[in-house]
């Protein structure tokens, strides 16, 4: 029998199967990050709130799960922690990354309708992909290569990072030094200059954790 508790339990189980939190699953599906919070499952007067069929369709599509798989979770026929061979993350071009309105306050792509790229390994729920455009990252990264970046990941000297400035410039560099006042970035391509940017001009910094080459 389909019940409110079983449907919500299936959403939690689907998130766990794909190494996501409930909020991470919502973000990946292009929904508000709080859409699946436990506080949203009951109305203020205690009546059960059901997820919409549109929301269910979006989380199934975002994870690459099948309807049969989700139904199995609702019915309790499938365990939540079955390993999956890969994961999918949103894919943006550098031009999109530089434009306004594409990211939330945490530096993660907002909205919906993104293309997805599948990875051969698990990625953190906050990760996303950027497609290299141009030659500024030669010889290491070529035009068309895909970089997987992780906003909020700890960074240290020598890490390869993607940095976005408040003016919309997006660049991939090697982190040489970061202080409260500035960030010093070394160019991968010697034809492009190194950059010493005041932190007040930096919108976000994301560490590159994987690249398709």
PDB file of C-alpha atoms in Angstrom:
ATOM      1  CA  UNK A   1       0.000   0.000   0.000  1.00  0.00           C
ATOM      2  CA  UNK A   2       1.309   3.444  -0.969  1.00  0.00           C
ATOM      3  CA  UNK A   3       1.723   5.589   2.118  1.00  0.00           C
ATOM      4  CA  UNK A   4       3.139   8.998   2.987  1.00  0.00           C
ATOM      5  CA  UNK A   5       5.870   7.476   5.156  1.00  0.00           C
ATOM      6  CA  UNK A   6       6.940   4.966   2.493  1.00  0.00           C
ATOM      7  CA  UNK A   7       7.217   7.575  -0.259  1.00  0.00           C
ATOM      8  CA  UNK A   8       9.398   9.840   1.880  1.00  0.00           C
ATOM      9  CA  UNK A   9      11.456   6.861   3.046  1.00  0.00           C
ATOM     10  CA  UNK A  10      12.015   5.952  -0.610  1.00  0.00           C
ATOM     11  CA  UNK A  11      13.286   9.475  -1.350  1.00  0.00           C
ATOM     12  CA  UNK A  12      15.744   9.181   1.549  1.00  0.00           C
ATOM     13  CA  UNK A  13      16.795   5.723   0.343  1.00  0.00           C
ATOM     14  CA  UNK A  14      17.296   6.954  -3.227  1.00  0.00           C
ATOM     15  CA  UNK A  15      19.523   9.767  -1.946  1.00  0.00           C
ATOM     16  CA  UNK A  16      21.572   7.278   0.097  1.00  0.00           C
ATOM     17  CA  UNK A  17      21.952   4.900  -2.864  1.00  0.00           C
ATOM     18  CA  UNK A  18      23.547   7.711  -4.855  1.00  0.00           C
ATOM     19  CA  UNK A  19      25.709   9.003  -1.975  1.00  0.00           C
ATOM     20  CA  UNK A  20      23.650  12.147  -1.482  1.00  0.00           C
ATOM     21  CA  UNK A  21      21.907  13.843   1.404  1.00  0.00           C
ATOM     22  CA  UNK A  22      18.245  14.768   0.986  1.00  0.00           C
ATOM     23  CA  UNK A  23      19.256  18.375   0.292  1.00  0.00           C
ATOM     24  CA  UNK A  24      21.952  17.241  -2.147  1.00  0.00           C
ATOM     25  CA  UNK A  25      19.383  15.170  -4.038  1.00  0.00           C
ATOM     26  CA  UNK A  26      17.057  18.166  -4.217  1.00  0.00           C
ATOM     27  CA  UNK A  27      19.825  20.424  -5.557  1.00  0.00           C
ATOM     28  CA  UNK A  28      20.894  17.890  -8.159  1.00  0.00           C
ATOM     29  CA  UNK A  29      17.285  17.685  -9.366  1.00  0.00           C
ATOM     30  CA  UNK A  30      17.077  21.478  -9.715  1.00  0.00           C
ATOM     31  CA  UNK A  31      14.781  21.876  -6.698  1.00  0.00           C
ATOM     32  CA  UNK A  32      15.092  24.096  -3.650  1.00  0.00           C
ATOM     33  CA  UNK A  33      17.720  22.565  -1.351  1.00  0.00           C
ATOM     34  CA  UNK A  34      15.176  22.410   1.494  1.00  0.00           C
ATOM     35  CA  UNK A  35      12.475  20.674  -0.581  1.00  0.00           C
ATOM     36  CA  UNK A  36      13.043  17.287   1.063  1.00  0.00           C
ATOM     37  CA  UNK A  37      13.828  18.463   4.591  1.00  0.00           C
ATOM     38  CA  UNK A  38      11.970  16.564   7.277  1.00  0.00           C
ATOM     39  CA  UNK A  39      10.351  19.832   8.369  1.00  0.00           C
ATOM     40  CA  UNK A  40       8.696  20.058   4.927  1.00  0.00           C
ATOM     41  CA  UNK A  41       6.998  16.667   5.195  1.00  0.00           C
ATOM     42  CA  UNK A  42       4.229  17.855   7.485  1.00  0.00           C
ATOM     43  CA  UNK A  43       2.224  21.074   7.301  1.00  0.00           C
ATOM     44  CA  UNK A  44       2.038  23.460  10.248  1.00  0.00           C
ATOM     45  CA  UNK A  45      -1.172  21.788  11.412  1.00  0.00           C
ATOM     46  CA  UNK A  46       0.363  18.319  11.271  1.00  0.00           C
ATOM     47  CA  UNK A  47      -1.178  17.134   8.030  1.00  0.00           C
ATOM     48  CA  UNK A  48       1.104  15.056   5.766  1.00  0.00           C
ATOM     49  CA  UNK A  49       2.640  16.789   2.761  1.00  0.00           C
ATOM     50  CA  UNK A  50       3.261  14.596  -0.274  1.00  0.00           C
ATOM     51  CA  UNK A  51       6.052  15.235  -2.793  1.00  0.00           C
ATOM     52  CA  UNK A  52       4.717  16.189  -6.216  1.00  0.00           C
ATOM     53  CA  UNK A  53       4.925  13.808  -9.153  1.00  0.00           C
ATOM     54  CA  UNK A  54       7.060  16.462 -10.881  1.00  0.00           C
ATOM     55  CA  UNK A  55       9.572  16.376  -8.003  1.00  0.00           C
ATOM     56  CA  UNK A  56       9.687  12.589  -8.115  1.00  0.00           C
ATOM     57  CA  UNK A  57      10.261  12.627 -11.877  1.00  0.00           C
ATOM     58  CA  UNK A  58      13.100  15.123 -11.459  1.00  0.00           C
ATOM     59  CA  UNK A  59      14.965  13.123  -8.806  1.00  0.00           C
ATOM     60  CA  UNK A  60      14.637   9.938 -10.853  1.00  0.00           C
ATOM     61  CA  UNK A  61      16.048  11.728 -13.904  1.00  0.00           C
ATOM     62  CA  UNK A  62      18.783  13.504 -11.922  1.00  0.00           C
ATOM     63  CA  UNK A  63      20.133  10.263 -10.427  1.00  0.00           C
ATOM     64  CA  UNK A  64      19.679   8.146 -13.535  1.00  0.00           C
ATOM     65  CA  UNK A  65      17.522   5.730 -11.553  1.00  0.00           C
ATOM     66  CA  UNK A  66      14.635   3.885 -13.169  1.00  0.00           C
ATOM     67  CA  UNK A  67      10.996   4.100 -12.154  1.00  0.00           C
ATOM     68  CA  UNK A  68      11.206   0.420 -11.233  1.00  0.00           C
ATOM     69  CA  UNK A  69      14.128   1.157  -8.920  1.00  0.00           C
ATOM     70  CA  UNK A  70      12.223   3.929  -7.139  1.00  0.00           C
ATOM     71  CA  UNK A  71       9.103   1.759  -6.896  1.00  0.00           C
ATOM     72  CA  UNK A  72      11.224  -0.986  -5.368  1.00  0.00           C
ATOM     73  CA  UNK A  73      12.415   1.461  -2.709  1.00  0.00           C
ATOM     74  CA  UNK A  74       8.824   2.502  -1.962  1.00  0.00           C
ATOM     75  CA  UNK A  75       7.819  -1.137  -1.594  1.00  0.00           C
ATOM     76  CA  UNK A  76      10.898  -1.962   0.464  1.00  0.00           C
ATOM     77  CA  UNK A  77      12.170  -4.550  -2.042  1.00  0.00           C
ATOM     78  CA  UNK A  78      15.540  -2.798  -2.513  1.00  0.00           C
ATOM     79  CA  UNK A  79      18.112  -1.814   0.065  1.00  0.00           C
ATOM     80  CA  UNK A  80      19.203   1.809   0.124  1.00  0.00           C
ATOM     81  CA  UNK A  81      22.941   1.333   0.130  1.00  0.00           C
ATOM     82  CA  UNK A  82      23.498  -0.722  -3.035  1.00  0.00           C
ATOM     83  CA  UNK A  83      26.636   0.624  -4.719  1.00  0.00           C
ATOM     84  CA  UNK A  84      26.333   2.340  -8.076  1.00  0.00           C
ATOM     85  CA  UNK A  85      29.105   2.227 -10.705  1.00  0.00           C
ATOM     86  CA  UNK A  86      29.123   5.971 -11.410  1.00  0.00           C
ATOM     87  CA  UNK A  87      27.476   9.271 -10.620  1.00  0.00           C
ATOM     88  CA  UNK A  88      26.322  12.208 -12.711  1.00  0.00           C
ATOM     89  CA  UNK A  89      26.989  15.895 -12.074  1.00  0.00           C
ATOM     90  CA  UNK A  90      25.709  19.081 -13.768  1.00  0.00           C
ATOM     91  CA  UNK A  91      27.791  20.262 -16.738  1.00  0.00           C
ATOM     92  CA  UNK A  92      28.383  23.951 -17.459  1.00  0.00           C
ATOM     93  CA  UNK A  93      30.525  25.807 -19.953  1.00  0.00           C
ATOM     94  CA  UNK A  94      32.950  28.441 -18.735  1.00  0.00           C
ATOM     95  CA  UNK A  95      30.730  31.131 -20.283  1.00  0.00           C
ATOM     96  CA  UNK A  96      27.778  29.955 -18.183  1.00  0.00           C
ATOM     97  CA  UNK A  97      29.955  29.833 -15.086  1.00  0.00           C
ATOM     98  CA  UNK A  98      30.948  33.446 -15.659  1.00  0.00           C
ATOM     99  CA  UNK A  99      27.410  34.713 -16.167  1.00  0.00           C
ATOM    100  CA  UNK A 100      25.217  35.854 -13.304  1.00  0.00           C
ATOM    101  CA  UNK A 101      22.348  33.878 -11.809  1.00  0.00           C
ATOM    102  CA  UNK A 102      23.712  30.381 -12.374  1.00  0.00           C
ATOM    103  CA  UNK A 103      24.965  29.711  -8.835  1.00  0.00           C
ATOM    104  CA  UNK A 104      23.530  29.692  -5.329  1.00  0.00           C
ATOM    105  CA  UNK A 105      25.294  31.244  -2.332  1.00  0.00           C
ATOM    106  CA  UNK A 106      27.323  28.054  -1.819  1.00  0.00           C
ATOM    107  CA  UNK A 107      28.794  28.176  -5.337  1.00  0.00           C
ATOM    108  CA  UNK A 108      26.664  25.284  -6.660  1.00  0.00           C
ATOM    109  CA  UNK A 109      24.713  25.499  -9.981  1.00  0.00           C
ATOM    110  CA  UNK A 110      21.144  26.609  -9.309  1.00  0.00           C
ATOM    111  CA  UNK A 111      18.016  26.044 -11.356  1.00  0.00           C
ATOM    112  CA  UNK A 112      17.374  23.045 -13.584  1.00  0.00           C
ATOM    113  CA  UNK A 113      17.768  21.727 -17.108  1.00  0.00           C
ATOM    114  CA  UNK A 114      21.536  21.259 -16.940  1.00  0.00           C
ATOM    115  CA  UNK A 115      23.226  18.671 -19.105  1.00  0.00           C
ATOM    116  CA  UNK A 116      24.709  15.897 -16.961  1.00  0.00           C
ATOM    117  CA  UNK A 117      28.071  14.209 -17.287  1.00  0.00           C
ATOM    118  CA  UNK A 118      28.658  10.729 -15.873  1.00  0.00           C
ATOM    119  CA  UNK A 119      31.807  10.035 -13.879  1.00  0.00           C
ATOM    120  CA  UNK A 120      33.635   6.725 -13.467  1.00  0.00           C
ATOM    121  CA  UNK A 121      33.839   7.348  -9.727  1.00  0.00           C
ATOM    122  CA  UNK A 122      31.765   8.880  -6.970  1.00  0.00           C
ATOM    123  CA  UNK A 123      31.707  12.654  -6.625  1.00  0.00           C
ATOM    124  CA  UNK A 124      30.772  14.778  -3.641  1.00  0.00           C
ATOM    125  CA  UNK A 125      27.193  15.991  -3.766  1.00  0.00           C
ATOM    126  CA  UNK A 126      28.350  19.578  -4.247  1.00  0.00           C
ATOM    127  CA  UNK A 127      30.549  18.759  -7.257  1.00  0.00           C
ATOM    128  CA  UNK A 128      29.810  19.854 -10.801  1.00  0.00           C
ATOM    129  CA  UNK A 129      31.553  19.847 -14.176  1.00  0.00           C
ATOM    130  CA  UNK A 130      33.028  22.677 -16.253  1.00  0.00           C
ATOM    131  CA  UNK A 131      33.918  22.263 -19.914  1.00  0.00           C
ATOM    132  CA  UNK A 132      37.196  23.970 -20.824  1.00  0.00           C
ATOM    133  CA  UNK A 133      36.944  26.678 -23.476  1.00  0.00           C
ATOM    134  CA  UNK A 134      40.005  28.237 -25.072  1.00  0.00           C
ATOM    135  CA  UNK A 135      43.735  27.734 -24.565  1.00  0.00           C
ATOM    136  CA  UNK A 136      44.424  29.485 -21.258  1.00  0.00           C
ATOM    137  CA  UNK A 137      44.914  26.142 -19.500  1.00  0.00           C
ATOM    138  CA  UNK A 138      47.250  24.515 -22.013  1.00  0.00           C
ATOM    139  CA  UNK A 139      49.246  22.338 -21.919  1.00  0.00           C
ATOM    140  CA  UNK A 140      47.505  20.578 -19.020  1.00  0.00           C
ATOM    141  CA  UNK A 141      43.871  21.144 -19.989  1.00  0.00           C
ATOM    142  CA  UNK A 142      42.758  21.408 -23.594  1.00  0.00           C
ATOM    143  CA  UNK A 143      39.697  22.957 -25.198  1.00  0.00           C
ATOM    144  CA  UNK A 144      36.777  20.572 -24.613  1.00  0.00           C
ATOM    145  CA  UNK A 145      38.241  18.798 -21.563  1.00  0.00           C
ATOM    146  CA  UNK A 146      35.850  18.439 -18.628  1.00  0.00           C
ATOM    147  CA  UNK A 147      36.937  19.504 -15.140  1.00  0.00           C
ATOM    148  CA  UNK A 148      35.138  18.283 -12.032  1.00  0.00           C
ATOM    149  CA  UNK A 149      35.263  20.947  -9.338  1.00  0.00           C
ATOM    150  CA  UNK A 150      34.221  20.827  -5.702  1.00  0.00           C
ATOM    151  CA  UNK A 151      33.129  24.120  -4.094  1.00  0.00           C
ATOM    152  CA  UNK A 152      34.064  24.473  -0.451  1.00  0.00           C
ATOM    153  CA  UNK A 153      36.708  21.733  -0.572  1.00  0.00           C
ATOM    154  CA  UNK A 154      39.859  22.559   1.435  1.00  0.00           C
ATOM    155  CA  UNK A 155      42.632  24.006  -0.726  1.00  0.00           C
ATOM    156  CA  UNK A 156      46.369  24.294  -0.236  1.00  0.00           C
ATOM    157  CA  UNK A 157      49.427  25.507  -2.129  1.00  0.00           C
ATOM    158  CA  UNK A 158      49.862  23.616  -5.386  1.00  0.00           C
ATOM    159  CA  UNK A 159      46.183  22.680  -5.840  1.00  0.00           C
ATOM    160  CA  UNK A 160      44.590  23.299  -9.220  1.00  0.00           C
ATOM    161  CA  UNK A 161      41.539  25.492  -8.736  1.00  0.00           C
ATOM    162  CA  UNK A 162      38.827  27.307 -10.656  1.00  0.00           C
ATOM    163  CA  UNK A 163      38.245  30.881  -9.489  1.00  0.00           C
ATOM    164  CA  UNK A 164      35.364  33.196 -10.355  1.00  0.00           C
ATOM    165  CA  UNK A 165      35.651  36.942  -9.792  1.00  0.00           C
ATOM    166  CA  UNK A 166      32.765  39.273  -9.009  1.00  0.00           C
ATOM    167  CA  UNK A 167      33.102  40.681 -12.542  1.00  0.00           C
ATOM    168  CA  UNK A 168      32.273  37.264 -14.001  1.00  0.00           C
ATOM    169  CA  UNK A 169      35.763  36.178 -15.066  1.00  0.00           C
ATOM    170  CA  UNK A 170      36.349  32.426 -14.628  1.00  0.00           C
ATOM    171  CA  UNK A 171      39.854  30.980 -14.697  1.00  0.00           C
ATOM    172  CA  UNK A 172      41.662  27.745 -13.893  1.00  0.00           C
ATOM    173  CA  UNK A 173      45.019  28.247 -12.202  1.00  0.00           C
ATOM    174  CA  UNK A 174      47.397  26.717  -9.686  1.00  0.00           C
ATOM    175  CA  UNK A 175      46.966  28.069  -6.165  1.00  0.00           C
ATOM    176  CA  UNK A 176      50.222  29.547  -4.930  1.00  0.00           C
ATOM    177  CA  UNK A 177      49.017  31.490  -1.877  1.00  0.00           C
ATOM    178  CA  UNK A 178      45.711  32.502  -0.301  1.00  0.00           C
ATOM    179  CA  UNK A 179      45.306  34.921   2.593  1.00  0.00           C
ATOM    180  CA  UNK A 180      42.426  36.915   3.989  1.00  0.00           C
ATOM    181  CA  UNK A 181      43.464  39.775   1.703  1.00  0.00           C
ATOM    182  CA  UNK A 182      44.416  38.178  -1.602  1.00  0.00           C
ATOM    183  CA  UNK A 183      44.864  35.020  -3.632  1.00  0.00           C
ATOM    184  CA  UNK A 184      47.939  34.407  -5.805  1.00  0.00           C
ATOM    185  CA  UNK A 185      47.319  32.185  -8.837  1.00  0.00           C
ATOM    186  CA  UNK A 186      49.920  30.711 -11.181  1.00  0.00           C
ATOM    187  CA  UNK A 187      48.904  30.225 -14.823  1.00  0.00           C
ATOM    188  CA  UNK A 188      49.090  26.779 -16.392  1.00  0.00           C
ATOM    189  CA  UNK A 189      49.876  28.328 -19.770  1.00  0.00           C
ATOM    190  CA  UNK A 190      53.056  30.464 -19.648  1.00  0.00           C
ATOM    191  CA  UNK A 191      51.537  32.696 -22.329  1.00  0.00           C
ATOM    192  CA  UNK A 192      49.003  33.888 -19.770  1.00  0.00           C
ATOM    193  CA  UNK A 193      50.057  35.974 -16.747  1.00  0.00           C
ATOM    194  CA  UNK A 194      49.924  34.898 -13.128  1.00  0.00           C
ATOM    195  CA  UNK A 195      47.256  36.691 -11.104  1.00  0.00           C
ATOM    196  CA  UNK A 196      47.280  38.281  -7.647  1.00  0.00           C
ATOM    197  CA  UNK A 197      43.631  39.047  -6.911  1.00  0.00           C
ATOM    198  CA  UNK A 198      42.215  40.829  -3.834  1.00  0.00           C
ATOM    199  CA  UNK A 199      39.813  38.483  -1.996  1.00  0.00           C
ATOM    200  CA  UNK A 200      37.147  41.209  -2.068  1.00  0.00           C
ATOM    201  CA  UNK A 201      37.043  40.633  -5.839  1.00  0.00           C
ATOM    202  CA  UNK A 202      36.708  36.831  -5.589  1.00  0.00           C
ATOM    203  CA  UNK A 203      33.218  35.352  -5.738  1.00  0.00           C
ATOM    204  CA  UNK A 204      34.234  31.720  -5.204  1.00  0.00           C
ATOM    205  CA  UNK A 205      37.118  29.253  -5.350  1.00  0.00           C
ATOM    206  CA  UNK A 206      36.542  25.575  -6.249  1.00  0.00           C
ATOM    207  CA  UNK A 207      39.205  22.867  -6.202  1.00  0.00           C
ATOM    208  CA  UNK A 208      39.621  20.732  -9.339  1.00  0.00           C
ATOM    209  CA  UNK A 209      39.268  17.109  -8.203  1.00  0.00           C
ATOM    210  CA  UNK A 210      39.142  15.249 -11.547  1.00  0.00           C
ATOM    211  CA  UNK A 211      39.658  15.933 -15.248  1.00  0.00           C
ATOM    212  CA  UNK A 212      38.767  14.024 -18.408  1.00  0.00           C
ATOM    213  CA  UNK A 213      41.883  13.672 -20.547  1.00  0.00           C
TER     214      UNK A 213
END
